[in-house]
Amino acid sequence: MIRKNLKVLILTSVIILLPILAGVILWNQLPEQIPSHWNAAGEIDGWSSKPFAIFGLPLILLAMHWLCVAGTFADPKRNNHSGKILHLVLWIIPVLNAVLSVLTYAAAMGKDVQMEVVMPVFIGLVLAIVGNYLPKCKQNYTIGIKIPWTLNSEENWNKTHRFAGRLWVVCGLVIMLTGFFGGFWIFLGVVLLMVLAPFVYSYMLHRKGV
C-alpha cells in the first residue's frame, strides 16, 4: 500500500520541509527567538530559538507524518481504508505545518497575526472535514473511533461513526464561529462533547446488543 501512495508520501514530505527553505531565505530578517506558542487570547507565551524553529520543528512534524502513515499502512484491516481516508491521513500534517509556518514567520517578523481567530477557524474547518469523512470510515484499528464496542461490532462501528460524523461537522462549524466571537470555554466544551458523545452513544448501542 505504501508503494501505491509513494508519490503522494514523497510530495507531502517535501511540503513539510519547505518551511526550512523559507526560513533559510528569511534567516537575516528573523529574530533569534521565534514565537512557538500562543495562549487562548492570542498572545505569544512561548518562544523557540531560530535554528530549532526553522530546522527542528519541521523535522519533528516530518517524523510524526511518517509515523502516522506507517501506522495506518500497517493496520491489519488496512484494506478497509478508502482512498479518501488515506489522502486525509497523508495531507493533514503537511497542510497544518504550512499554515502554522506562515503564521509563525509572519509573527516573528512583526506582522499582526490574530492567532485567536485563525486557529479556531482552521481547527474547526479540519474537524468538520474529518466529520464529513467519518461515516465513510470502515472498521479498522488506526482511523476513527476505536473503542471496544465499535471494534467488536461492525454495526456499532457504522452507527457510531454516522452519529459522530454529523456531530463533528456541526461542532466544527461552532468552533469556527468561536474564532470570530470568542469563547475559549465554549471551544473547550465543544471539543469535550465531540470526544465524549460518541463514546456514550456507542456504549448505549452496546447495552442494546448492537
Short mmCIF file of C-alpha atoms in Angstrom, two decimals:
data_model
loop_
_atom_site.label_atom_id
_atom_site.label_comp_id
_atom_site.label_asym_id
_atom_site.label_seq_id
_atom_site.Cartn_x
_atom_site.Cartn_y
_atom_site.Cartn_z
CA MET A 1 0.00 0.00 0.00
CA ILE A 2 2.93 2.34 0.68
CA ARG A 3 4.24 1.76 -2.83
CA LYS A 4 0.86 2.70 -4.27
CA ASN A 5 0.92 6.02 -2.38
CA LEU A 6 4.69 6.58 -2.52
CA LYS A 7 4.49 9.62 -4.83
CA VAL A 8 1.98 11.35 -2.54
CA LEU A 9 4.08 10.47 0.52
CA ILE A 10 7.17 12.00 -1.10
CA LEU A 11 5.23 15.11 -2.16
CA THR A 12 3.72 15.64 1.31
CA SER A 13 7.12 15.10 2.93
CA VAL A 14 8.67 17.75 0.68
CA ILE A 15 5.85 20.16 1.56
CA ILE A 16 6.53 19.62 5.27
CA LEU A 17 10.19 20.52 4.71
CA LEU A 18 9.53 23.61 2.56
CA PRO A 19 9.37 25.94 5.61
CA ILE A 20 13.05 25.11 6.18
CA LEU A 21 13.87 26.64 2.78
CA ALA A 22 11.69 29.65 3.58
CA GLY A 23 13.42 30.04 6.94
CA VAL A 24 16.87 29.94 5.35
CA ILE A 25 15.84 32.58 2.80
CA LEU A 26 14.41 34.78 5.58
CA TRP A 27 17.21 33.99 8.03
CA ASN A 28 18.61 37.52 8.31
CA GLN A 29 15.13 39.02 8.71
CA LEU A 30 14.10 36.67 11.51
CA PRO A 31 14.88 37.35 15.20
CA GLU A 32 16.94 34.97 17.32
CA GLN A 33 13.80 33.97 19.26
CA ILE A 34 10.76 32.93 17.23
CA PRO A 35 7.20 32.58 18.60
CA SER A 36 6.23 28.95 19.10
CA HIS A 37 3.12 29.10 21.28
CA TRP A 38 0.09 31.36 21.73
CA ASN A 39 -2.40 31.34 24.61
CA ALA A 40 -6.18 31.36 24.28
CA ALA A 41 -6.20 35.16 23.99
CA GLY A 42 -3.87 35.04 21.01
CA GLU A 43 -0.88 36.32 22.99
CA ILE A 44 2.57 34.84 22.45
CA ASP A 45 3.63 32.94 25.57
CA GLY A 46 6.30 30.59 24.20
CA TRP A 47 9.48 31.05 22.16
CA SER A 48 11.99 28.82 20.37
CA SER A 49 15.48 29.51 19.12
CA LYS A 50 15.75 30.39 15.44
CA PRO A 51 17.64 27.18 14.47
CA PHE A 52 15.13 24.97 16.29
CA ALA A 53 12.10 26.78 14.85
CA ILE A 54 13.44 26.64 11.30
CA PHE A 55 15.02 23.19 11.26
CA GLY A 56 13.81 21.29 14.32
CA LEU A 57 10.04 21.76 14.16
CA PRO A 58 9.61 20.69 10.50
CA LEU A 59 11.78 17.62 11.12
CA ILE A 60 9.68 16.69 14.16
CA LEU A 61 6.49 17.07 12.12
CA LEU A 62 8.03 15.01 9.31
CA ALA A 63 8.75 12.21 11.79
CA MET A 64 5.16 12.43 13.07
CA HIS A 65 3.90 12.33 9.48
CA TRP A 66 5.86 9.17 8.66
CA LEU A 67 4.78 7.57 11.95
CA CYS A 68 1.09 8.23 11.22
CA VAL A 69 1.41 6.93 7.67
CA ALA A 70 3.37 3.84 8.73
CA GLY A 71 0.84 3.05 11.45
CA THR A 72 -2.06 3.43 9.02
CA PHE A 73 -0.46 1.25 6.35
CA ALA A 74 0.47 -1.41 8.94
CA ASP A 75 -3.14 -1.76 10.09
CA PRO A 76 -4.29 -5.43 9.80
CA LYS A 77 -7.54 -4.06 8.36
CA ARG A 78 -5.84 -1.57 6.03
CA ASN A 79 -7.88 -2.89 3.10
CA ASN A 80 -10.89 -1.21 4.70
CA HIS A 81 -9.28 2.22 4.28
CA SER A 82 -10.84 4.15 1.42
CA GLY A 83 -8.67 6.28 -0.85
CA LYS A 84 -10.21 9.47 0.55
CA ILE A 85 -9.40 8.49 4.14
CA LEU A 86 -5.80 7.67 3.20
CA HIS A 87 -5.39 11.02 1.47
CA LEU A 88 -6.74 12.73 4.57
CA VAL A 89 -4.04 11.00 6.64
CA LEU A 90 -1.39 11.91 4.08
CA TRP A 91 -2.31 15.59 3.84
CA ILE A 92 -3.44 16.70 7.30
CA ILE A 93 0.04 17.28 8.79
CA PRO A 94 1.52 18.95 5.66
CA VAL A 95 -1.40 21.40 5.49
CA LEU A 96 -1.22 22.07 9.24
CA ASN A 97 2.51 22.68 9.01
CA ALA A 98 2.15 25.02 6.04
CA VAL A 99 -0.45 27.16 7.84
CA LEU A 100 1.49 27.27 11.11
CA SER A 101 4.77 28.09 9.37
CA VAL A 102 3.30 31.06 7.52
CA LEU A 103 1.72 32.39 10.71
CA THR A 104 4.87 31.80 12.78
CA TYR A 105 7.22 33.53 10.34
CA ALA A 106 4.78 36.42 9.93
CA ALA A 107 4.54 36.89 13.72
CA ALA A 108 8.32 36.66 14.07
CA MET A 109 8.72 39.45 11.52
CA GLY A 110 6.37 41.72 13.45
CA LYS A 111 3.17 41.18 11.48
CA ASP A 112 -0.15 41.38 13.30
CA VAL A 113 -1.24 37.73 13.40
CA GLN A 114 -4.62 37.20 15.02
CA MET A 115 -3.97 33.65 16.13
CA GLU A 116 -7.05 33.68 18.36
CA VAL A 117 -9.12 34.00 15.18
CA VAL A 118 -7.11 32.00 12.67
CA MET A 119 -6.56 28.84 14.71
CA PRO A 120 -10.18 28.20 15.80
CA VAL A 121 -11.29 28.75 12.21
CA PHE A 122 -8.63 26.39 10.88
CA ILE A 123 -9.17 23.74 13.57
CA GLY A 124 -12.94 23.91 13.16
CA LEU A 125 -12.62 23.53 9.39
CA VAL A 126 -10.36 20.48 9.76
CA LEU A 127 -12.72 18.86 12.28
CA ALA A 128 -15.71 19.49 10.02
CA ILE A 129 -13.87 17.89 7.10
CA VAL A 130 -12.91 14.90 9.24
CA GLY A 131 -16.52 14.64 10.39
CA ASN A 132 -17.65 14.52 6.78
CA TYR A 133 -15.40 11.50 6.20
CA LEU A 134 -16.17 9.61 9.42
CA PRO A 135 -19.35 7.89 8.13
CA LYS A 136 -17.29 6.59 5.17
CA CYS A 137 -14.68 5.08 7.50
CA LYS A 138 -14.90 1.29 7.67
CA GLN A 139 -13.90 -0.76 10.71
CA ASN A 140 -10.14 -0.66 11.33
CA TYR A 141 -7.58 -0.21 14.11
CA THR A 142 -5.97 3.13 13.25
CA ILE A 143 -8.55 5.63 11.92
CA GLY A 144 -11.84 6.51 13.56
CA ILE A 145 -13.45 5.97 16.95
CA LYS A 146 -11.58 2.92 18.18
CA ILE A 147 -13.22 1.78 21.41
CA PRO A 148 -14.10 -1.80 22.46
CA TRP A 149 -17.75 -1.63 21.38
CA THR A 150 -17.05 -0.29 17.88
CA LEU A 151 -14.18 -2.72 17.31
CA ASN A 152 -16.26 -5.71 18.43
CA SER A 153 -19.31 -4.90 16.33
CA GLU A 154 -19.38 -3.65 12.76
CA GLU A 155 -22.95 -2.39 13.20
CA ASN A 156 -21.92 -0.46 16.32
CA TRP A 157 -18.95 0.96 14.40
CA ASN A 158 -21.11 2.12 11.48
CA LYS A 159 -23.85 3.69 13.61
CA THR A 160 -21.37 5.39 15.94
CA HIS A 161 -19.43 6.87 13.03
CA ARG A 162 -22.58 8.14 11.33
CA PHE A 163 -23.58 9.82 14.59
CA ALA A 164 -20.09 11.18 15.21
CA GLY A 165 -19.77 12.42 11.64
CA ARG A 166 -22.85 14.65 11.90
CA LEU A 167 -21.79 15.81 15.36
CA TRP A 168 -18.25 16.70 14.27
CA VAL A 169 -19.44 18.70 11.28
CA VAL A 170 -21.76 20.79 13.46
CA CYS A 171 -19.18 21.15 16.24
CA GLY A 172 -16.50 22.09 13.70
CA LEU A 173 -18.69 24.93 12.46
CA VAL A 174 -19.33 26.09 16.04
CA ILE A 175 -15.58 26.09 16.72
CA MET A 176 -15.03 28.20 13.61
CA LEU A 177 -17.52 30.74 14.96
CA THR A 178 -15.67 30.97 18.28
CA GLY A 179 -12.76 32.45 16.34
CA PHE A 180 -14.88 35.47 15.45
CA PHE A 181 -16.94 35.78 18.61
CA GLY A 182 -14.51 34.49 21.22
CA GLY A 183 -15.31 31.95 23.89
CA PHE A 184 -12.45 29.67 24.91
CA TRP A 185 -14.70 27.75 27.30
CA ILE A 186 -17.21 27.19 24.51
CA PHE A 187 -14.36 25.87 22.38
CA LEU A 188 -13.25 23.52 25.16
CA GLY A 189 -16.82 22.38 25.86
CA VAL A 190 -17.44 21.60 22.19
CA VAL A 191 -14.23 19.56 21.97
CA LEU A 192 -15.22 17.56 25.06
CA LEU A 193 -18.65 16.95 23.53
CA MET A 194 -17.03 15.66 20.34
CA VAL A 195 -14.95 13.19 22.36
CA LEU A 196 -17.48 12.05 24.95
CA ALA A 197 -20.77 11.93 23.00
CA PRO A 198 -19.69 9.20 20.51
CA PHE A 199 -18.25 7.19 23.42
CA VAL A 200 -21.56 7.34 25.31
CA TYR A 201 -23.58 6.69 22.14
CA SER A 202 -21.51 3.60 21.31
CA TYR A 203 -21.90 2.30 24.85
CA MET A 204 -25.68 2.77 24.72
CA LEU A 205 -25.77 0.80 21.47
CA HIS A 206 -23.70 -1.90 23.12
CA ARG A 207 -26.15 -2.10 26.03
CA LYS A 208 -28.91 -2.65 23.47
CA GLY A 209 -26.99 -5.54 21.96
CA VAL A 210 -25.66 -3.69 18.93
#
